[in-house]
């Protein structure tokens, strides 16, 4: 099969697979000091952002990822007030975090300001909470930010990063998780996007090991569908400081006073159930 130039294709060479979008127009392309960013208008998925050839998000399905990166960790915490998003420059995770009325301060530390500026232009609905007085946008390296963070100053850390290569490589290792552990208050919870259960099981296992080695007491992985990411199935891995992120404020999640398209209390429970080939990961 030949794909002509009206298609954008991300290939997964290691797994011998690919995912394509029919393109209406290329809206933008630039090389920043950190990465190569492209924005497309697609036939079926609305706008599409690509970084270094990897699909980041589309209008049509980003709610799955942004909701599952935010609400499980925030309902697992007993009362999250100060929340940190590392990466997440499209601002979709920040918007979900700010739906929680108890959150007093939500930081987004994104290394590449251009990602946010382009999101403001091409994905304005994801940036709709950026003017919230509780939002703090900072542009810099999340690894350094956490090294410098005051000990015991955060309730939840959400690592909404690119794949573990380039600037995001250092967001997946024990040294980084150690800094997260130090920056969290007792009862604090960390969550990081952890790629595909099917394609990247070894990475998920290594994240659990590194999180435990960094001092976290319990680690858990949740999964959710995401057809535009490799294998169509994605995950996030949680690590609790003195708490087990398997437990959550179920009644609060049931009577939440904000809208979601995917997240519900039942989805939360179901997402944490591991398939047979993943059983034994976490605990
Ligand atoms: N949902 C996406 C995915 O899993 O493909 C991630 C989206 S978000 C756009 C990822 C962001 O992480 C990018 O904008 C990138 O610039 C940022 N990032 C990568 N390394 C970083 C670092 N060390 N500190 C802060 N932000 C970083």
PDB file of C-alpha atoms and ligand atoms in Angstrom:
ATOM      1  CA  UNK A   1       0.000   0.000   0.000  1.00  0.00           C
ATOM      2  CA  UNK A   2       1.378   3.459  -0.807  1.00  0.00           C
ATOM      3  CA  UNK A   3       0.348   6.436   1.256  1.00  0.00           C
ATOM      4  CA  UNK A   4       0.370   9.718  -0.628  1.00  0.00           C
ATOM      5  CA  UNK A   5       1.313  13.080   0.860  1.00  0.00           C
ATOM      6  CA  UNK A   6      -2.258  13.787   1.929  1.00  0.00           C
ATOM      7  CA  UNK A   7      -1.657  11.358   4.818  1.00  0.00           C
ATOM      8  CA  UNK A   8       0.407  11.875   7.949  1.00  0.00           C
ATOM      9  CA  UNK A   9       1.780   8.556   9.179  1.00  0.00           C
ATOM     10  CA  UNK A  10       3.554   7.788  12.438  1.00  0.00           C
ATOM     11  CA  UNK A  11       5.425   4.515  12.135  1.00  0.00           C
ATOM     12  CA  UNK A  12       6.406   2.222  15.002  1.00  0.00           C
ATOM     13  CA  UNK A  13       9.332   0.420  13.344  1.00  0.00           C
ATOM     14  CA  UNK A  14      10.172  -1.819  16.324  1.00  0.00           C
ATOM     15  CA  UNK A  15       6.628  -3.201  16.281  1.00  0.00           C
ATOM     16  CA  UNK A  16       6.143  -3.142  12.517  1.00  0.00           C
ATOM     17  CA  UNK A  17       3.059  -0.956  12.660  1.00  0.00           C
ATOM     18  CA  UNK A  18       1.819   2.543  11.826  1.00  0.00           C
ATOM     19  CA  UNK A  19      -1.124   4.902  12.290  1.00  0.00           C
ATOM     20  CA  UNK A  20      -2.227   7.398   9.627  1.00  0.00           C
ATOM     21  CA  UNK A  21      -4.427  10.475   9.457  1.00  0.00           C
ATOM     22  CA  UNK A  22      -5.945  11.860   6.255  1.00  0.00           C
ATOM     23  CA  UNK A  23      -4.733  15.437   6.115  1.00  0.00           C
ATOM     24  CA  UNK A  24      -6.711  18.479   4.945  1.00  0.00           C
ATOM     25  CA  UNK A  25      -3.834  20.940   5.455  1.00  0.00           C
ATOM     26  CA  UNK A  26      -0.535  21.445   7.215  1.00  0.00           C
ATOM     27  CA  UNK A  27      -1.178  24.487   9.411  1.00  0.00           C
ATOM     28  CA  UNK A  28       2.241  25.014  10.962  1.00  0.00           C
ATOM     29  CA  UNK A  29       5.752  23.603  11.218  1.00  0.00           C
ATOM     30  CA  UNK A  30       8.760  24.806  13.197  1.00  0.00           C
ATOM     31  CA  UNK A  31      11.974  23.620  14.803  1.00  0.00           C
ATOM     32  CA  UNK A  32      12.375  24.956  18.344  1.00  0.00           C
ATOM     33  CA  UNK A  33      15.589  24.634  20.392  1.00  0.00           C
ATOM     34  CA  UNK A  34      14.059  21.445  21.839  1.00  0.00           C
ATOM     35  CA  UNK A  35      12.044  19.710  19.133  1.00  0.00           C
ATOM     36  CA  UNK A  36      10.285  19.729  15.755  1.00  0.00           C
ATOM     37  CA  UNK A  37       6.606  20.675  16.010  1.00  0.00           C
ATOM     38  CA  UNK A  38       3.956  20.181  13.307  1.00  0.00           C
ATOM     39  CA  UNK A  39       0.247  21.070  13.384  1.00  0.00           C
ATOM     40  CA  UNK A  40      -2.204  19.573  10.866  1.00  0.00           C
ATOM     41  CA  UNK A  41      -5.894  19.825  10.112  1.00  0.00           C
ATOM     42  CA  UNK A  42      -7.177  16.275   9.558  1.00  0.00           C
ATOM     43  CA  UNK A  43     -10.288  14.819   7.909  1.00  0.00           C
ATOM     44  CA  UNK A  44     -11.409  12.749  10.868  1.00  0.00           C
ATOM     45  CA  UNK A  45      -9.673  13.880  14.067  1.00  0.00           C
ATOM     46  CA  UNK A  46      -9.759  17.684  13.875  1.00  0.00           C
ATOM     47  CA  UNK A  47      -6.439  19.358  14.611  1.00  0.00           C
ATOM     48  CA  UNK A  48      -3.374  17.205  15.218  1.00  0.00           C
ATOM     49  CA  UNK A  49      -0.123  18.136  17.013  1.00  0.00           C
ATOM     50  CA  UNK A  50       3.012  16.147  16.237  1.00  0.00           C
ATOM     51  CA  UNK A  51       6.369  16.486  18.057  1.00  0.00           C
ATOM     52  CA  UNK A  52       9.487  14.896  16.550  1.00  0.00           C
ATOM     53  CA  UNK A  53       7.288  12.740  14.323  1.00  0.00           C
ATOM     54  CA  UNK A  54       5.217  11.407  17.260  1.00  0.00           C
ATOM     55  CA  UNK A  55       1.515  12.127  17.636  1.00  0.00           C
ATOM     56  CA  UNK A  56       0.879  14.245  20.751  1.00  0.00           C
ATOM     57  CA  UNK A  57      -2.821  14.942  20.564  1.00  0.00           C
ATOM     58  CA  UNK A  58      -5.868  15.470  18.397  1.00  0.00           C
ATOM     59  CA  UNK A  59      -9.075  17.412  18.975  1.00  0.00           C
ATOM     60  CA  UNK A  60     -11.111  14.238  18.776  1.00  0.00           C
ATOM     61  CA  UNK A  61      -9.552  11.987  21.383  1.00  0.00           C
ATOM     62  CA  UNK A  62      -7.318  14.049  23.707  1.00  0.00           C
ATOM     63  CA  UNK A  63      -9.982  13.921  26.440  1.00  0.00           C
ATOM     64  CA  UNK A  64      -9.118  10.280  27.115  1.00  0.00           C
ATOM     65  CA  UNK A  65      -5.494  11.017  27.961  1.00  0.00           C
ATOM     66  CA  UNK A  66      -6.010  14.333  29.742  1.00  0.00           C
ATOM     67  CA  UNK A  67      -8.808  13.029  31.967  1.00  0.00           C
ATOM     68  CA  UNK A  68      -6.971   9.815  32.867  1.00  0.00           C
ATOM     69  CA  UNK A  69      -3.756  11.683  33.663  1.00  0.00           C
ATOM     70  CA  UNK A  70      -5.606  14.003  36.064  1.00  0.00           C
ATOM     71  CA  UNK A  71      -8.706  12.652  37.760  1.00  0.00           C
ATOM     72  CA  UNK A  72      -7.466   9.259  39.025  1.00  0.00           C
ATOM     73  CA  UNK A  73      -4.460  10.811  40.797  1.00  0.00           C
ATOM     74  CA  UNK A  74      -6.491  13.726  42.195  1.00  0.00           C
ATOM     75  CA  UNK A  75      -9.298  11.487  43.494  1.00  0.00           C
ATOM     76  CA  UNK A  76      -6.694   9.082  44.920  1.00  0.00           C
ATOM     77  CA  UNK A  77      -5.261  11.933  47.001  1.00  0.00           C
ATOM     78  CA  UNK A  78      -7.162  12.755  50.176  1.00  0.00           C
ATOM     79  CA  UNK A  79      -7.310  16.549  49.466  1.00  0.00           C
ATOM     80  CA  UNK A  80      -4.967  17.812  46.726  1.00  0.00           C
ATOM     81  CA  UNK A  81      -4.259  21.529  47.037  1.00  0.00           C
ATOM     82  CA  UNK A  82      -0.936  22.087  45.300  1.00  0.00           C
ATOM     83  CA  UNK A  83      -0.513  20.211  42.023  1.00  0.00           C
ATOM     84  CA  UNK A  84       2.389  20.156  39.578  1.00  0.00           C
ATOM     85  CA  UNK A  85       2.209  19.190  35.907  1.00  0.00           C
ATOM     86  CA  UNK A  86       5.592  18.475  34.311  1.00  0.00           C
ATOM     87  CA  UNK A  87       5.470  18.892  30.518  1.00  0.00           C
ATOM     88  CA  UNK A  88       1.844  19.042  29.388  1.00  0.00           C
ATOM     89  CA  UNK A  89       2.481  22.169  27.299  1.00  0.00           C
ATOM     90  CA  UNK A  90      -0.791  21.795  25.398  1.00  0.00           C
ATOM     91  CA  UNK A  91      -2.484  22.726  28.719  1.00  0.00           C
ATOM     92  CA  UNK A  92      -5.146  19.982  28.492  1.00  0.00           C
ATOM     93  CA  UNK A  93      -4.025  18.310  31.721  1.00  0.00           C
ATOM     94  CA  UNK A  94      -3.846  21.668  33.498  1.00  0.00           C
ATOM     95  CA  UNK A  95      -7.450  22.348  32.443  1.00  0.00           C
ATOM     96  CA  UNK A  96      -8.622  19.023  33.940  1.00  0.00           C
ATOM     97  CA  UNK A  97      -6.676  19.638  37.186  1.00  0.00           C
ATOM     98  CA  UNK A  98      -8.343  23.029  37.590  1.00  0.00           C
ATOM     99  CA  UNK A  99     -11.791  21.411  37.420  1.00  0.00           C
ATOM    100  CA  UNK A 100     -11.137  20.245  41.015  1.00  0.00           C
ATOM    101  CA  UNK A 101     -12.461  23.027  43.256  1.00  0.00           C
ATOM    102  CA  UNK A 102     -10.136  22.043  46.146  1.00  0.00           C
ATOM    103  CA  UNK A 103      -6.996  22.684  44.093  1.00  0.00           C
ATOM    104  CA  UNK A 104      -5.485  25.988  45.220  1.00  0.00           C
ATOM    105  CA  UNK A 105      -2.427  26.137  42.964  1.00  0.00           C
ATOM    106  CA  UNK A 106      -1.713  24.233  39.741  1.00  0.00           C
ATOM    107  CA  UNK A 107       1.713  24.601  38.186  1.00  0.00           C
ATOM    108  CA  UNK A 108       2.654  23.605  34.658  1.00  0.00           C
ATOM    109  CA  UNK A 109       6.411  23.360  34.047  1.00  0.00           C
ATOM    110  CA  UNK A 110       6.905  22.952  30.302  1.00  0.00           C
ATOM    111  CA  UNK A 111      10.375  23.035  28.757  1.00  0.00           C
ATOM    112  CA  UNK A 112       9.236  24.386  25.382  1.00  0.00           C
ATOM    113  CA  UNK A 113       7.163  27.565  25.488  1.00  0.00           C
ATOM    114  CA  UNK A 114       6.365  27.190  21.767  1.00  0.00           C
ATOM    115  CA  UNK A 115       4.198  24.124  22.496  1.00  0.00           C
ATOM    116  CA  UNK A 116       1.967  26.263  24.708  1.00  0.00           C
ATOM    117  CA  UNK A 117       1.903  29.229  22.321  1.00  0.00           C
ATOM    118  CA  UNK A 118       0.860  26.931  19.460  1.00  0.00           C
ATOM    119  CA  UNK A 119      -1.757  25.231  21.659  1.00  0.00           C
ATOM    120  CA  UNK A 120      -3.210  28.661  22.480  1.00  0.00           C
ATOM    121  CA  UNK A 121      -3.580  29.303  18.751  1.00  0.00           C
ATOM    122  CA  UNK A 122      -4.650  25.879  17.435  1.00  0.00           C
ATOM    123  CA  UNK A 123      -6.213  24.179  20.512  1.00  0.00           C
ATOM    124  CA  UNK A 124      -7.770  27.161  22.345  1.00  0.00           C
ATOM    125  CA  UNK A 125     -10.315  24.999  24.194  1.00  0.00           C
ATOM    126  CA  UNK A 126      -7.459  23.136  25.943  1.00  0.00           C
ATOM    127  CA  UNK A 127      -6.072  26.473  27.125  1.00  0.00           C
ATOM    128  CA  UNK A 128      -9.411  27.744  28.404  1.00  0.00           C
ATOM    129  CA  UNK A 129      -8.336  27.466  32.054  1.00  0.00           C
ATOM    130  CA  UNK A 130      -4.986  29.250  31.617  1.00  0.00           C
ATOM    131  CA  UNK A 131      -6.475  32.499  32.947  1.00  0.00           C
ATOM    132  CA  UNK A 132      -7.688  30.785  36.115  1.00  0.00           C
ATOM    133  CA  UNK A 133      -6.008  32.662  38.999  1.00  0.00           C
ATOM    134  CA  UNK A 134      -4.856  29.292  40.403  1.00  0.00           C
ATOM    135  CA  UNK A 135      -2.881  28.457  37.209  1.00  0.00           C
ATOM    136  CA  UNK A 136       0.895  29.054  37.166  1.00  0.00           C
ATOM    137  CA  UNK A 137       2.636  28.603  33.825  1.00  0.00           C
ATOM    138  CA  UNK A 138       6.413  28.293  34.003  1.00  0.00           C
ATOM    139  CA  UNK A 139       8.702  27.531  31.075  1.00  0.00           C
ATOM    140  CA  UNK A 140      11.795  25.544  32.007  1.00  0.00           C
ATOM    141  CA  UNK A 141      13.132  22.063  32.579  1.00  0.00           C
ATOM    142  CA  UNK A 142      10.912  19.973  34.854  1.00  0.00           C
ATOM    143  CA  UNK A 143      13.882  17.881  35.965  1.00  0.00           C
ATOM    144  CA  UNK A 144      15.684  20.966  37.309  1.00  0.00           C
ATOM    145  CA  UNK A 145      12.450  22.420  38.736  1.00  0.00           C
ATOM    146  CA  UNK A 146      11.929  19.328  40.877  1.00  0.00           C
ATOM    147  CA  UNK A 147      15.569  19.263  41.976  1.00  0.00           C
ATOM    148  CA  UNK A 148      15.070  22.803  43.297  1.00  0.00           C
ATOM    149  CA  UNK A 149      11.545  22.286  44.725  1.00  0.00           C
ATOM    150  CA  UNK A 150      11.027  22.795  48.460  1.00  0.00           C
ATOM    151  CA  UNK A 151      10.814  19.459  50.284  1.00  0.00           C
ATOM    152  CA  UNK A 152       7.275  18.439  51.240  1.00  0.00           C
ATOM    153  CA  UNK A 153       5.677  21.233  49.221  1.00  0.00           C
ATOM    154  CA  UNK A 154       3.422  19.375  46.711  1.00  0.00           C
ATOM    155  CA  UNK A 155       0.376  17.102  46.954  1.00  0.00           C
ATOM    156  CA  UNK A 156       0.427  15.636  43.449  1.00  0.00           C
ATOM    157  CA  UNK A 157       2.892  15.551  40.566  1.00  0.00           C
ATOM    158  CA  UNK A 158       1.671  14.675  37.055  1.00  0.00           C
ATOM    159  CA  UNK A 159       4.370  13.851  34.497  1.00  0.00           C
ATOM    160  CA  UNK A 160       2.671  14.595  31.153  1.00  0.00           C
ATOM    161  CA  UNK A 161       5.760  14.130  29.036  1.00  0.00           C
ATOM    162  CA  UNK A 162       6.860  13.088  25.596  1.00  0.00           C
ATOM    163  CA  UNK A 163       8.399   9.620  25.123  1.00  0.00           C
ATOM    164  CA  UNK A 164      11.519   8.793  27.180  1.00  0.00           C
ATOM    165  CA  UNK A 165      13.980  10.188  24.623  1.00  0.00           C
ATOM    166  CA  UNK A 166      15.466  13.681  24.226  1.00  0.00           C
ATOM    167  CA  UNK A 167      14.452  16.230  26.894  1.00  0.00           C
ATOM    168  CA  UNK A 168      11.996  13.779  28.513  1.00  0.00           C
ATOM    169  CA  UNK A 169      14.522  10.953  29.028  1.00  0.00           C
ATOM    170  CA  UNK A 170      15.381  12.131  32.539  1.00  0.00           C
ATOM    171  CA  UNK A 171      11.695  12.090  33.577  1.00  0.00           C
ATOM    172  CA  UNK A 172      11.632   8.285  33.796  1.00  0.00           C
ATOM    173  CA  UNK A 173      14.514   7.399  36.126  1.00  0.00           C
ATOM    174  CA  UNK A 174      15.157   6.836  39.828  1.00  0.00           C
ATOM    175  CA  UNK A 175      17.015  10.133  40.345  1.00  0.00           C
ATOM    176  CA  UNK A 176      13.989  12.073  39.063  1.00  0.00           C
ATOM    177  CA  UNK A 177      11.528  10.012  41.137  1.00  0.00           C
ATOM    178  CA  UNK A 178      13.714  10.611  44.207  1.00  0.00           C
ATOM    179  CA  UNK A 179      13.307  14.368  43.702  1.00  0.00           C
ATOM    180  CA  UNK A 180       9.545  13.880  43.259  1.00  0.00           C
ATOM    181  CA  UNK A 181       9.403  11.869  46.493  1.00  0.00           C
ATOM    182  CA  UNK A 182      11.267  14.617  48.348  1.00  0.00           C
ATOM    183  CA  UNK A 183       9.045  17.376  46.917  1.00  0.00           C
ATOM    184  CA  UNK A 184       5.805  15.607  47.849  1.00  0.00           C
ATOM    185  CA  UNK A 185       4.107  15.984  51.221  1.00  0.00           C
ATOM    186  CA  UNK A 186       3.358  12.804  53.199  1.00  0.00           C
ATOM    187  CA  UNK A 187       0.332  11.221  51.393  1.00  0.00           C
ATOM    188  CA  UNK A 188       1.523  12.784  48.133  1.00  0.00           C
ATOM    189  CA  UNK A 189       1.081  10.943  44.844  1.00  0.00           C
ATOM    190  CA  UNK A 190       3.074  10.958  41.601  1.00  0.00           C
ATOM    191  CA  UNK A 191       1.700   9.850  38.241  1.00  0.00           C
ATOM    192  CA  UNK A 192       3.596   9.571  34.980  1.00  0.00           C
ATOM    193  CA  UNK A 193       2.434   8.679  31.503  1.00  0.00           C
ATOM    194  CA  UNK A 194       3.883   5.199  30.979  1.00  0.00           C
ATOM    195  CA  UNK A 195       3.362   4.385  27.292  1.00  0.00           C
ATOM    196  CA  UNK A 196       1.657   1.269  25.915  1.00  0.00           C
ATOM    197  CA  UNK A 197       1.058  -1.863  28.020  1.00  0.00           C
ATOM    198  CA  UNK A 198       1.339  -3.936  24.832  1.00  0.00           C
ATOM    199  CA  UNK A 199       4.415  -2.311  23.256  1.00  0.00           C
ATOM    200  CA  UNK A 200       6.291  -1.010  26.325  1.00  0.00           C
ATOM    201  CA  UNK A 201       5.713  -3.456  29.182  1.00  0.00           C
ATOM    202  CA  UNK A 202       9.450  -3.464  30.045  1.00  0.00           C
ATOM    203  CA  UNK A 203       9.391   0.331  30.447  1.00  0.00           C
ATOM    204  CA  UNK A 204       6.364   0.105  32.761  1.00  0.00           C
ATOM    205  CA  UNK A 205       8.148  -2.528  34.879  1.00  0.00           C
ATOM    206  CA  UNK A 206      11.270  -0.370  35.047  1.00  0.00           C
ATOM    207  CA  UNK A 207       9.178   2.628  36.145  1.00  0.00           C
ATOM    208  CA  UNK A 208       7.702   0.610  39.019  1.00  0.00           C
ATOM    209  CA  UNK A 209      11.168  -0.532  40.097  1.00  0.00           C
ATOM    210  CA  UNK A 210      12.622   2.977  39.890  1.00  0.00           C
ATOM    211  CA  UNK A 211       9.669   4.500  41.791  1.00  0.00           C
ATOM    212  CA  UNK A 212      10.003   1.916  44.597  1.00  0.00           C
ATOM    213  CA  UNK A 213      13.780   2.381  44.697  1.00  0.00           C
ATOM    214  CA  UNK A 214      13.178   6.128  45.034  1.00  0.00           C
ATOM    215  CA  UNK A 215      11.188   5.536  48.221  1.00  0.00           C
ATOM    216  CA  UNK A 216       7.552   5.282  47.105  1.00  0.00           C
ATOM    217  CA  UNK A 217       5.568   2.727  49.106  1.00  0.00           C
ATOM    218  CA  UNK A 218       2.995   1.628  46.526  1.00  0.00           C
ATOM    219  CA  UNK A 219       2.971   1.733  42.721  1.00  0.00           C
ATOM    220  CA  UNK A 220       0.027   1.025  40.406  1.00  0.00           C
ATOM    221  CA  UNK A 221      -0.608   1.206  36.667  1.00  0.00           C
ATOM    222  CA  UNK A 222      -3.907   2.142  35.066  1.00  0.00           C
ATOM    223  CA  UNK A 223      -4.722   1.832  31.375  1.00  0.00           C
ATOM    224  CA  UNK A 224      -7.118   3.378  28.917  1.00  0.00           C
ATOM    225  CA  UNK A 225      -7.789   3.381  25.165  1.00  0.00           C
ATOM    226  CA  UNK A 226      -5.996   5.919  22.979  1.00  0.00           C
ATOM    227  CA  UNK A 227      -6.254   4.991  19.332  1.00  0.00           C
ATOM    228  CA  UNK A 228      -3.776   7.628  18.086  1.00  0.00           C
ATOM    229  CA  UNK A 229      -0.884   6.389  20.270  1.00  0.00           C
ATOM    230  CA  UNK A 230       1.214   3.297  19.456  1.00  0.00           C
ATOM    231  CA  UNK A 231      -0.950   0.133  19.832  1.00  0.00           C
ATOM    232  CA  UNK A 232      -4.073   2.193  20.585  1.00  0.00           C
ATOM    233  CA  UNK A 233      -3.779   1.450  24.293  1.00  0.00           C
ATOM    234  CA  UNK A 234      -2.007   3.662  26.820  1.00  0.00           C
ATOM    235  CA  UNK A 235      -1.152   3.757  30.505  1.00  0.00           C
ATOM    236  CA  UNK A 236      -0.240   5.922  33.473  1.00  0.00           C
ATOM    237  CA  UNK A 237       1.732   4.721  36.492  1.00  0.00           C
ATOM    238  CA  UNK A 238       1.014   6.051  39.992  1.00  0.00           C
ATOM    239  CA  UNK A 239       3.341   6.051  42.996  1.00  0.00           C
ATOM    240  CA  UNK A 240       2.157   6.844  46.532  1.00  0.00           C
ATOM    241  CA  UNK A 241       4.211   8.270  49.403  1.00  0.00           C
ATOM    242  CA  UNK A 242       2.760   6.431  52.393  1.00  0.00           C
ATOM    243  CA  UNK A 243      -0.511   5.753  50.543  1.00  0.00           C
ATOM    244  CA  UNK A 244      -1.716   3.136  48.087  1.00  0.00           C
ATOM    245  CA  UNK A 245      -3.078   4.856  44.957  1.00  0.00           C
ATOM    246  CA  UNK A 246      -5.412   1.898  44.466  1.00  0.00           C
ATOM    247  CA  UNK A 247      -7.604   3.547  47.109  1.00  0.00           C
ATOM    248  CA  UNK A 248      -9.533   6.637  46.027  1.00  0.00           C
ATOM    249  CA  UNK A 249     -12.315   8.985  47.172  1.00  0.00           C
ATOM    250  CA  UNK A 250     -14.950   7.005  45.344  1.00  0.00           C
ATOM    251  CA  UNK A 251     -17.958   8.891  46.724  1.00  0.00           C
ATOM    252  CA  UNK A 252     -16.398  12.238  45.790  1.00  0.00           C
ATOM    253  CA  UNK A 253     -15.690  10.912  42.297  1.00  0.00           C
ATOM    254  CA  UNK A 254     -19.322   9.748  41.995  1.00  0.00           C
ATOM    255  CA  UNK A 255     -20.706  13.168  42.897  1.00  0.00           C
ATOM    256  CA  UNK A 256     -18.084  15.304  41.156  1.00  0.00           C
ATOM    257  CA  UNK A 257     -19.512  18.628  40.063  1.00  0.00           C
ATOM    258  CA  UNK A 258     -17.694  18.941  36.766  1.00  0.00           C
ATOM    259  CA  UNK A 259     -18.149  17.322  33.370  1.00  0.00           C
ATOM    260  CA  UNK A 260     -15.940  14.641  31.911  1.00  0.00           C
ATOM    261  CA  UNK A 261     -16.309  12.668  28.687  1.00  0.00           C
ATOM    262  CA  UNK A 262     -14.515   9.474  29.777  1.00  0.00           C
ATOM    263  CA  UNK A 263     -13.695   9.537  33.477  1.00  0.00           C
ATOM    264  CA  UNK A 264     -16.265   8.173  35.945  1.00  0.00           C
ATOM    265  CA  UNK A 265     -15.807   6.497  39.326  1.00  0.00           C
ATOM    266  CA  UNK A 266     -16.447   3.125  37.660  1.00  0.00           C
ATOM    267  CA  UNK A 267     -13.926   3.803  34.880  1.00  0.00           C
ATOM    268  CA  UNK A 268     -11.434   4.732  37.628  1.00  0.00           C
ATOM    269  CA  UNK A 269     -11.857   1.323  39.291  1.00  0.00           C
ATOM    270  CA  UNK A 270     -11.847  -0.576  36.012  1.00  0.00           C
ATOM    271  CA  UNK A 271      -8.731   1.199  34.708  1.00  0.00           C
ATOM    272  CA  UNK A 272      -6.700  -0.116  37.652  1.00  0.00           C
ATOM    273  CA  UNK A 273      -7.564  -3.755  36.947  1.00  0.00           C
ATOM    274  CA  UNK A 274      -4.573  -5.366  35.236  1.00  0.00           C
ATOM    275  CA  UNK A 275      -4.894  -7.882  32.400  1.00  0.00           C
ATOM    276  CA  UNK A 276      -3.351 -11.327  33.024  1.00  0.00           C
ATOM    277  CA  UNK A 277      -0.052 -10.507  31.306  1.00  0.00           C
ATOM    278  CA  UNK A 278       0.397  -7.450  33.557  1.00  0.00           C
ATOM    279  CA  UNK A 279      -0.653  -9.050  36.841  1.00  0.00           C
ATOM    280  CA  UNK A 280       1.991  -8.744  39.511  1.00  0.00           C
ATOM    281  CA  UNK A 281       3.220  -5.412  38.220  1.00  0.00           C
ATOM    282  CA  UNK A 282       2.825  -2.983  41.080  1.00  0.00           C
ATOM    283  CA  UNK A 283       1.497  -3.427  44.544  1.00  0.00           C
TER     284      UNK A 283
HETATM  285  N1  LIG B   1       0.135  13.530  25.569  1.00  0.00           N
HETATM  286  C1  LIG B   1       1.423  13.516  25.027  1.00  0.00           C
HETATM  287  C2  LIG B   1       1.989  12.153  24.731  1.00  0.00           C
HETATM  288  O1  LIG B   1       2.017  11.273  25.623  1.00  0.00           O
HETATM  289  O2  LIG B   1       2.399  11.962  23.585  1.00  0.00           O
HETATM  290  C3  LIG B   1       2.339  14.407  25.758  1.00  0.00           C
HETATM  291  C4  LIG B   1       1.935  15.803  25.448  1.00  0.00           C
HETATM  292  S1  LIG B   1       2.831  17.148  26.064  1.00  0.00           S
HETATM  293  C5  LIG B   1       2.781  18.070  24.577  1.00  0.00           C
HETATM  294  C6  LIG B   1       4.479  16.632  26.336  1.00  0.00           C
HETATM  295  C7  LIG B   1       5.399  17.816  26.648  1.00  0.00           C
HETATM  296  O3  LIG B   1       6.472  17.406  27.487  1.00  0.00           O
HETATM  297  C8  LIG B   1       6.037  18.465  25.417  1.00  0.00           C
HETATM  298  O4  LIG B   1       5.433  19.700  25.180  1.00  0.00           O
HETATM  299  C9  LIG B   1       7.525  18.598  25.811  1.00  0.00           C
HETATM  300  O5  LIG B   1       8.080  19.841  25.438  1.00  0.00           O
HETATM  301  C10 LIG B   1       7.455  18.427  27.323  1.00  0.00           C
HETATM  302  N2  LIG B   1       8.710  18.021  27.950  1.00  0.00           N
HETATM  303  C11 LIG B   1       9.588  17.064  27.538  1.00  0.00           C
HETATM  304  N3  LIG B   1      10.639  17.013  28.369  1.00  0.00           N
HETATM  305  C12 LIG B   1      10.429  17.930  29.349  1.00  0.00           C
HETATM  306  C13 LIG B   1      11.167  18.345  30.506  1.00  0.00           C
HETATM  307  N4  LIG B   1      12.339  17.781  30.809  1.00  0.00           N
HETATM  308  N5  LIG B   1      10.626  19.327  31.290  1.00  0.00           N
HETATM  309  C14 LIG B   1       9.436  19.897  30.981  1.00  0.00           C
HETATM  310  N6  LIG B   1       8.719  19.563  29.891  1.00  0.00           N
HETATM  311  C15 LIG B   1       9.193  18.590  29.091  1.00  0.00           C
END
